[in-house]
CSV table of C-alpha atoms and ligand atoms in Angstrom, one decimal:
chain,number,residue,atom,x,y,z
A,1,UNK,CA,129.2,147.7,-28.6
A,2,UNK,CA,129.0,143.8,-27.7
A,3,UNK,CA,129.0,142.1,-30.9
A,4,UNK,CA,125.7,140.1,-30.1
A,5,UNK,CA,124.7,143.7,-30.5
A,6,UNK,CA,125.4,144.0,-34.0
A,7,UNK,CA,122.9,144.5,-36.6
A,8,UNK,CA,122.9,145.0,-40.4
A,9,UNK,CA,121.0,148.3,-39.6
A,10,UNK,CA,124.5,150.0,-38.0
A,11,UNK,CA,126.2,152.3,-40.3
A,12,UNK,CA,129.3,151.5,-38.6
A,13,UNK,CA,130.7,149.7,-35.4
A,14,UNK,CA,132.7,150.4,-32.7
A,15,UNK,CA,134.5,147.3,-30.7
A,16,UNK,CA,136.7,145.8,-28.5
A,17,UNK,CA,137.4,142.2,-30.0
A,18,UNK,CA,140.0,139.7,-30.0
A,19,UNK,CA,141.6,138.6,-33.0
A,20,UNK,CA,140.9,134.4,-33.4
A,21,UNK,CA,142.5,134.2,-36.9
A,22,UNK,CA,143.7,136.1,-39.8
A,23,UNK,CA,143.5,134.7,-43.5
A,24,UNK,CA,144.8,136.2,-46.6
A,25,UNK,CA,143.9,135.7,-49.9
A,26,UNK,CA,145.0,136.8,-53.3
A,27,UNK,CA,142.2,137.5,-56.2
A,28,UNK,CA,142.9,139.1,-59.4
A,29,UNK,CA,140.0,141.5,-60.1
A,30,UNK,CA,139.7,144.4,-63.3
A,31,UNK,CA,142.6,146.7,-61.5
A,32,UNK,CA,144.8,143.8,-61.1
A,33,UNK,CA,146.0,141.6,-58.0
A,34,UNK,CA,144.5,142.3,-54.7
A,35,UNK,CA,145.3,140.9,-51.5
A,36,UNK,CA,142.7,141.1,-48.6
A,37,UNK,CA,142.6,139.6,-44.9
A,38,UNK,CA,139.8,137.3,-43.2
A,39,UNK,CA,139.0,135.5,-40.1
A,40,UNK,CA,137.2,135.4,-36.9
A,41,UNK,CA,136.9,138.3,-34.0
A,42,UNK,CA,135.2,137.6,-30.9
A,43,UNK,CA,134.4,138.8,-27.7
A,44,UNK,CA,132.5,137.7,-24.5
A,45,UNK,CA,129.1,137.8,-26.3
A,46,UNK,CA,130.0,135.8,-29.3
A,47,UNK,CA,132.2,135.6,-32.2
A,48,UNK,CA,132.0,136.9,-36.3
A,49,UNK,CA,133.6,137.1,-39.1
A,50,UNK,CA,135.5,139.4,-41.1
A,51,UNK,CA,136.9,140.6,-44.5
A,52,UNK,CA,139.4,143.5,-44.1
A,53,UNK,CA,141.1,145.2,-47.5
A,54,UNK,CA,143.3,147.2,-45.4
A,55,UNK,CA,145.2,145.4,-42.1
A,56,UNK,CA,147.8,146.4,-39.9
A,57,UNK,CA,150.7,144.0,-40.6
A,58,UNK,CA,151.6,144.3,-37.0
A,59,UNK,CA,148.6,142.6,-35.9
A,60,UNK,CA,148.4,138.5,-35.2
A,61,UNK,CA,145.9,136.1,-33.7
A,62,UNK,CA,145.2,136.8,-30.4
A,63,UNK,CA,145.6,139.8,-30.2
A,64,UNK,CA,143.3,142.3,-28.4
A,65,UNK,CA,142.3,145.3,-30.7
A,66,UNK,CA,139.6,148.2,-31.1
A,67,UNK,CA,138.0,148.2,-34.3
A,68,UNK,CA,136.3,151.9,-35.0
A,69,UNK,CA,134.5,152.8,-38.0
A,70,UNK,CA,134.3,149.2,-39.6
A,71,UNK,CA,131.1,148.9,-41.7
A,72,UNK,CA,128.1,145.5,-41.4
A,73,UNK,CA,127.1,143.7,-44.3
A,74,UNK,CA,125.5,140.1,-44.3
A,75,UNK,CA,127.5,137.8,-46.3
A,76,UNK,CA,126.2,133.9,-46.9
A,77,UNK,CA,123.7,134.3,-44.1
A,78,UNK,CA,125.7,135.9,-41.4
A,79,UNK,CA,126.5,139.1,-40.1
A,80,UNK,CA,130.6,140.3,-41.3
A,81,UNK,CA,132.4,143.3,-40.1
A,82,UNK,CA,134.1,145.0,-43.2
A,83,UNK,CA,137.4,147.0,-42.4
A,84,UNK,CA,138.4,149.5,-45.1
A,85,UNK,CA,140.5,152.9,-45.9
A,86,UNK,CA,138.2,154.8,-43.6
A,87,UNK,CA,138.3,151.8,-40.8
A,88,UNK,CA,140.6,152.0,-37.5
A,89,UNK,CA,142.6,148.8,-36.0
A,90,UNK,CA,144.1,149.8,-32.6
A,91,UNK,CA,146.2,147.4,-31.0
A,92,UNK,CA,145.4,147.5,-27.2
A,93,UNK,CA,148.3,145.7,-25.6
A,94,UNK,CA,147.6,144.2,-21.9
A,95,UNK,CA,143.7,144.1,-23.1
A,96,UNK,CA,142.3,140.7,-21.9
A,97,UNK,CA,139.4,139.7,-24.2
A,98,UNK,CA,137.2,137.0,-22.9
A,99,UNK,CA,135.9,134.8,-25.9
A,100,UNK,CA,132.7,133.3,-25.8
A,101,UNK,CA,133.1,129.8,-27.2
A,102,UNK,CA,130.9,128.7,-29.9
A,103,UNK,CA,130.2,124.8,-30.4
A,104,UNK,CA,129.7,123.8,-34.4
A,105,UNK,CA,126.5,122.2,-34.5
A,106,UNK,CA,126.7,118.9,-35.7
A,107,UNK,CA,124.4,115.8,-36.6
A,108,UNK,CA,124.4,112.9,-34.2
A,109,UNK,CA,126.0,110.6,-36.5
A,110,UNK,CA,128.7,112.8,-36.8
A,111,UNK,CA,130.1,113.2,-33.5
A,112,UNK,CA,133.3,111.9,-32.3
A,113,UNK,CA,135.2,112.0,-28.8
A,114,UNK,CA,137.6,113.9,-31.0
A,115,UNK,CA,135.4,117.1,-30.7
A,116,UNK,CA,134.9,116.9,-27.2
A,117,UNK,CA,132.2,119.9,-27.3
A,118,UNK,CA,129.3,120.3,-30.2
A,119,UNK,CA,126.5,121.6,-30.8
A,120,UNK,CA,123.1,119.3,-31.4
A,121,UNK,CA,119.6,119.2,-32.1
A,122,UNK,CA,117.4,116.2,-31.0
A,123,UNK,CA,114.5,114.7,-29.5
A,124,UNK,CA,114.8,113.1,-26.1
A,125,UNK,CA,113.4,109.6,-24.8
A,126,UNK,CA,113.2,107.0,-22.4
A,127,UNK,CA,114.3,109.4,-19.5
A,128,UNK,CA,114.6,107.9,-16.1
A,129,UNK,CA,115.7,109.8,-13.1
A,130,UNK,CA,117.7,109.2,-10.3
A,131,UNK,CA,118.6,111.0,-7.5
A,132,UNK,CA,121.9,112.1,-5.9
A,133,UNK,CA,123.5,113.3,-3.1
A,134,UNK,CA,126.0,115.9,-3.6
A,135,UNK,CA,127.9,118.1,-1.4
A,136,UNK,CA,125.0,118.7,1.1
A,137,UNK,CA,122.7,118.9,-1.9
A,138,UNK,CA,119.9,116.5,-3.7
A,139,UNK,CA,120.5,116.3,-7.4
A,140,UNK,CA,118.6,114.2,-10.0
A,141,UNK,CA,120.7,112.9,-13.0
A,142,UNK,CA,118.3,112.9,-15.8
A,143,UNK,CA,119.3,109.7,-18.5
A,144,UNK,CA,117.9,108.2,-21.8
A,145,UNK,CA,118.4,108.9,-25.3
A,146,UNK,CA,118.2,111.8,-27.9
A,147,UNK,CA,118.0,111.0,-31.5
A,148,UNK,CA,118.1,113.1,-34.5
A,149,UNK,CA,117.7,112.2,-38.3
A,150,UNK,CA,120.8,110.3,-38.4
A,151,UNK,CA,120.9,108.6,-35.2
A,152,UNK,CA,120.2,107.8,-31.4
A,153,UNK,CA,122.4,108.0,-28.6
A,154,UNK,CA,122.3,108.2,-25.2
A,155,UNK,CA,122.2,111.9,-23.3
A,156,UNK,CA,122.6,112.3,-19.8
A,157,UNK,CA,122.1,115.3,-17.5
A,158,UNK,CA,122.7,116.5,-14.1
A,159,UNK,CA,120.6,118.2,-11.9
A,160,UNK,CA,119.1,120.0,-15.7
A,161,UNK,CA,115.5,118.2,-16.7
A,162,UNK,CA,115.0,116.8,-20.0
A,163,UNK,CA,111.1,116.0,-20.6
A,164,UNK,CA,110.4,113.4,-22.9
A,165,UNK,CA,109.3,113.8,-26.4
A,166,UNK,CA,110.6,117.2,-26.3
A,167,UNK,CA,113.0,118.9,-28.9
A,168,UNK,CA,115.9,120.6,-27.5
A,169,UNK,CA,118.8,122.9,-29.2
A,170,UNK,CA,121.9,121.8,-26.9
A,171,UNK,CA,125.1,124.1,-27.3
A,172,UNK,CA,128.1,123.0,-26.2
A,173,UNK,CA,127.1,119.0,-25.2
A,174,UNK,CA,129.9,117.2,-24.0
A,175,UNK,CA,130.9,113.8,-26.4
A,176,UNK,CA,132.1,110.7,-24.7
A,177,UNK,CA,132.4,107.2,-25.6
A,178,UNK,CA,131.4,104.4,-23.9
A,179,UNK,CA,131.4,100.5,-24.4
A,180,UNK,CA,132.0,101.1,-28.5
A,181,UNK,CA,129.0,104.1,-28.2
A,182,UNK,CA,128.7,107.6,-28.5
A,183,UNK,CA,127.4,109.8,-25.7
A,184,UNK,CA,126.1,113.6,-25.1
A,185,UNK,CA,125.9,114.9,-21.6
A,186,UNK,CA,124.9,118.1,-20.4
A,187,UNK,CA,127.8,119.9,-18.6
A,188,UNK,CA,127.7,123.4,-17.1
A,189,UNK,CA,128.8,124.9,-20.1
A,190,UNK,CA,125.7,123.6,-21.7
A,191,UNK,CA,123.1,125.7,-23.3
A,192,UNK,CA,120.2,123.8,-23.0
A,193,UNK,CA,116.9,125.3,-24.6
A,194,UNK,CA,113.6,123.3,-25.9
A,195,UNK,CA,112.6,124.4,-29.4
A,196,UNK,CA,109.2,123.7,-31.3
A,197,UNK,CA,108.1,123.4,-34.6
A,198,UNK,CA,111.4,121.6,-35.3
A,199,UNK,CA,110.6,117.9,-37.5
A,200,UNK,CA,113.0,115.0,-37.2
A,201,UNK,CA,112.6,111.9,-39.3
A,202,UNK,CA,113.3,109.5,-37.4
A,203,UNK,CA,113.2,106.1,-39.8
A,204,UNK,CA,117.0,106.2,-40.2
A,205,UNK,CA,117.1,104.0,-43.2
A,206,UNK,CA,120.7,103.4,-44.4
A,207,UNK,CA,123.2,101.2,-46.5
A,208,UNK,CA,125.9,99.5,-44.4
A,209,UNK,CA,128.6,101.6,-46.3
A,210,UNK,CA,127.0,104.7,-45.7
A,211,UNK,CA,128.0,104.2,-42.3
A,212,UNK,CA,131.3,105.3,-40.8
A,213,UNK,CA,130.8,106.1,-36.8
A,214,UNK,CA,129.0,104.4,-34.5
A,215,UNK,CA,125.5,105.7,-35.0
A,216,UNK,CA,122.4,104.2,-32.8
A,217,UNK,CA,119.3,102.7,-34.2
A,218,UNK,CA,119.9,102.4,-37.3
A,219,UNK,CA,117.4,100.5,-40.3
A,220,UNK,CA,119.3,97.7,-42.4
A,221,UNK,CA,118.0,95.5,-44.8
A,222,UNK,CA,120.7,93.1,-45.6
A,223,UNK,CA,121.4,89.0,-46.0
A,224,UNK,CA,122.5,86.9,-43.3
A,225,UNK,CA,125.6,85.3,-45.4
A,226,UNK,CA,127.4,83.8,-42.5
A,227,UNK,CA,126.4,82.2,-38.9
A,228,UNK,CA,128.8,82.0,-36.3
A,229,UNK,CA,129.4,78.4,-35.3
A,230,UNK,CA,129.5,79.5,-31.0
A,231,UNK,CA,125.6,81.1,-31.6
A,232,UNK,CA,123.5,79.3,-29.1
A,233,UNK,CA,122.2,79.3,-25.6
A,234,UNK,CA,124.0,81.0,-23.2
A,235,UNK,CA,123.6,81.6,-19.4
A,236,UNK,CA,123.6,85.2,-17.6
A,237,UNK,CA,123.9,86.3,-14.3
A,238,UNK,CA,120.0,87.6,-13.6
A,239,UNK,CA,121.6,90.6,-11.4
A,240,UNK,CA,124.9,91.9,-13.4
A,241,UNK,CA,124.0,90.1,-16.5
A,242,UNK,CA,127.1,88.7,-17.6
A,243,UNK,CA,127.8,85.3,-19.1
A,244,UNK,CA,128.6,83.0,-17.5
A,245,UNK,CA,130.8,80.0,-18.5
A,246,UNK,CA,131.1,78.4,-15.3
A,247,UNK,CA,127.5,78.5,-14.3
A,248,UNK,CA,127.9,80.9,-11.4
A,249,UNK,CA,128.7,84.6,-11.4
A,250,UNK,CA,131.7,85.2,-9.0
A,251,UNK,CA,130.4,88.3,-7.7
A,252,UNK,CA,126.9,87.1,-7.5
A,253,UNK,CA,127.2,83.3,-6.5
A,254,UNK,CA,123.0,83.1,-4.9
A,255,UNK,CA,122.0,84.7,-8.0
A,256,UNK,CA,119.4,83.1,-10.8
A,257,UNK,CA,121.3,82.0,-13.7
A,258,UNK,CA,118.8,83.6,-16.7
A,259,UNK,CA,119.2,81.9,-20.6
A,260,UNK,CA,119.9,84.0,-23.5
A,261,UNK,CA,120.7,83.6,-26.9
A,262,UNK,CA,124.0,84.5,-28.2
A,263,UNK,CA,123.9,84.7,-31.9
A,264,UNK,CA,126.7,86.1,-34.1
A,265,UNK,CA,126.4,86.1,-38.1
A,266,UNK,CA,128.1,88.5,-40.7
A,267,UNK,CA,125.7,90.2,-42.8
A,268,UNK,CA,125.5,91.9,-46.3
A,269,UNK,CA,123.3,94.2,-48.2
A,270,UNK,CA,125.3,94.4,-51.4
A,271,UNK,CA,127.4,97.6,-50.1
A,272,UNK,CA,129.3,96.4,-47.5
A,273,UNK,CA,129.4,93.4,-44.7
A,274,UNK,CA,129.6,93.6,-41.0
A,275,UNK,CA,129.5,91.2,-38.0
A,276,UNK,CA,126.8,91.2,-36.1
A,277,UNK,CA,125.6,90.0,-32.6
A,278,UNK,CA,121.7,89.6,-31.6
A,279,UNK,CA,120.6,88.5,-28.1
A,280,UNK,CA,116.9,86.9,-27.1
A,281,UNK,CA,115.5,90.0,-27.4
A,282,UNK,CA,116.2,89.9,-31.4
A,283,UNK,CA,115.8,86.7,-31.8
A,284,UNK,CA,112.7,84.8,-30.1
A,285,UNK,CA,110.3,86.8,-32.8
A,286,UNK,CA,112.5,85.4,-35.6
A,287,UNK,CA,112.6,81.6,-34.0
A,288,UNK,CA,108.3,81.7,-33.3
A,289,UNK,CA,109.6,80.9,-29.4
A,290,UNK,CA,108.7,82.4,-26.1
A,291,UNK,CA,111.3,82.6,-23.6
A,292,UNK,CA,109.8,79.5,-21.5
A,293,UNK,CA,110.5,77.5,-24.6
A,294,UNK,CA,114.7,78.4,-24.8
A,295,UNK,CA,114.9,75.2,-23.1
A,296,UNK,CA,112.7,73.2,-25.0
A,297,UNK,CA,114.9,74.0,-28.2
A,298,UNK,CA,118.3,73.7,-26.3
A,299,UNK,CA,119.4,70.4,-28.0
A,300,UNK,CA,118.9,71.8,-31.6
A,301,UNK,CA,119.4,75.5,-31.1
A,302,UNK,CA,122.1,76.2,-33.7
A,303,UNK,CA,120.0,74.2,-36.8
A,304,UNK,CA,117.2,76.1,-35.8
A,305,UNK,CA,118.9,79.4,-36.1
A,306,UNK,CA,120.6,78.1,-39.1
A,307,UNK,CA,117.5,77.1,-40.5
A,308,UNK,CA,115.7,80.9,-39.8
A,309,UNK,CA,118.6,82.9,-40.2
A,310,UNK,CA,121.2,81.9,-43.0
A,311,UNK,CA,120.5,82.9,-46.5
A,312,UNK,CA,117.9,85.0,-45.6
A,313,UNK,CA,116.8,88.9,-46.1
A,314,UNK,CA,116.2,90.8,-42.8
A,315,UNK,CA,114.9,94.4,-42.0
A,316,UNK,CA,117.1,95.0,-39.3
A,317,UNK,CA,117.0,97.8,-36.7
A,318,UNK,CA,120.8,98.1,-35.3
A,319,UNK,CA,123.4,100.2,-33.4
A,320,UNK,CA,126.7,100.6,-34.7
A,321,UNK,CA,129.5,100.4,-32.2
A,322,UNK,CA,133.0,100.8,-32.6
A,323,UNK,CA,135.7,98.6,-31.6
A,324,UNK,CA,139.2,98.3,-32.3
A,325,UNK,CA,138.9,100.9,-35.2
A,326,UNK,CA,136.4,98.1,-36.4
A,327,UNK,CA,132.4,98.7,-36.6
A,328,UNK,CA,130.2,95.6,-36.1
A,329,UNK,CA,126.3,95.6,-35.0
A,330,UNK,CA,124.2,95.2,-32.2
A,331,UNK,CA,120.9,93.8,-33.2
A,332,UNK,CA,118.1,95.5,-31.5
A,333,UNK,CA,115.5,94.0,-33.8
A,334,UNK,CA,114.8,91.8,-36.7
A,335,UNK,CA,112.2,91.0,-39.0
A,336,UNK,CA,112.0,88.8,-42.2
A,337,UNK,CA,111.6,91.2,-45.4
A,338,UNK,CA,108.3,91.4,-46.7
A,339,UNK,CA,108.2,91.8,-50.4
A,340,UNK,CA,106.6,94.8,-50.2
A,341,UNK,CA,110.2,96.2,-48.5
A,342,UNK,CA,112.5,94.7,-51.0
A,343,UNK,CA,114.5,97.5,-52.6
A,344,UNK,CA,116.0,97.5,-55.8
A,345,UNK,CA,119.8,96.7,-54.9
A,346,UNK,CA,118.3,93.7,-52.5
A,347,UNK,CA,116.4,92.0,-55.5
A,348,UNK,CA,119.0,92.5,-57.8
A,349,UNK,CA,121.9,90.4,-55.1
A,350,UNK,CA,119.0,87.3,-55.2
A,351,UNK,CA,118.9,87.2,-58.6
B,401,ZN,ZN1,126.6,88.8,-11.4
């Protein structure tokens, strides 16, 4: 019998498995002290926990064993194998058992490059397709975003379609970090399934102290408490978008330059403060001007930014970014807070 065939209806099971872990616990019962063993066993179809009241001392984690006449019961919502005095545990030296990978289900805010493969569930959006030639074949790279109720991060999938608006359960997704932000990719090891009837709350409202990891598209409400003195207008290359200190891009000397408003400031929501940067897409609506008008306000830009930002409370959609072990914000959208938005903690701050 294979692990994925086991059901609670089985009175006893006979399985060939690999011992993945053995832990020991001693408990006090009415009949005195009792020691039992517990852990995980696996085969090529899955992994299942076990509890053993009797366990041969010679068996170690990594051993292949045949387990005969074991009982099955559901415990904490999961099937479990019980090994007791009627069960036979037979060591099978030389038997090589492949164990199916299982991945921990995590929220997108908790993904970290320390755990390179995880399972996540989320809605996909902003997918674009790029065609690739590889070893004589044509492949499509799908790239865009995936979000759950804690974060929104980039996702890419080589050859396996992702459709906008659909919700996927992704087991064995690869986690990586790029430019201080987390990304998910669908690799050969990944199981990708569309799922129905799963609700995601996309209003990710947090306080600053609650965010410990790079997380994308988070809503916060906070005051601007400092404005960086070098905030102002910068030139960028229209091809590579790099800021230009000399006015000419070394890689694209003939390209047009475009004007941007680079703004950096500190925000505080009463639970913590953090550095933030914002570009023209976020800042132009706050200044109440259009892109064409940037050049007109150039002489007075710092004063205008100061007047509109400093000391004001804003509702912001931000990406938390991790660089050199410290978090900062990139502001996607910033709006002055309406009275109806003001939370109790902000009112207290204003007093
Ligand atoms: Zn350039």
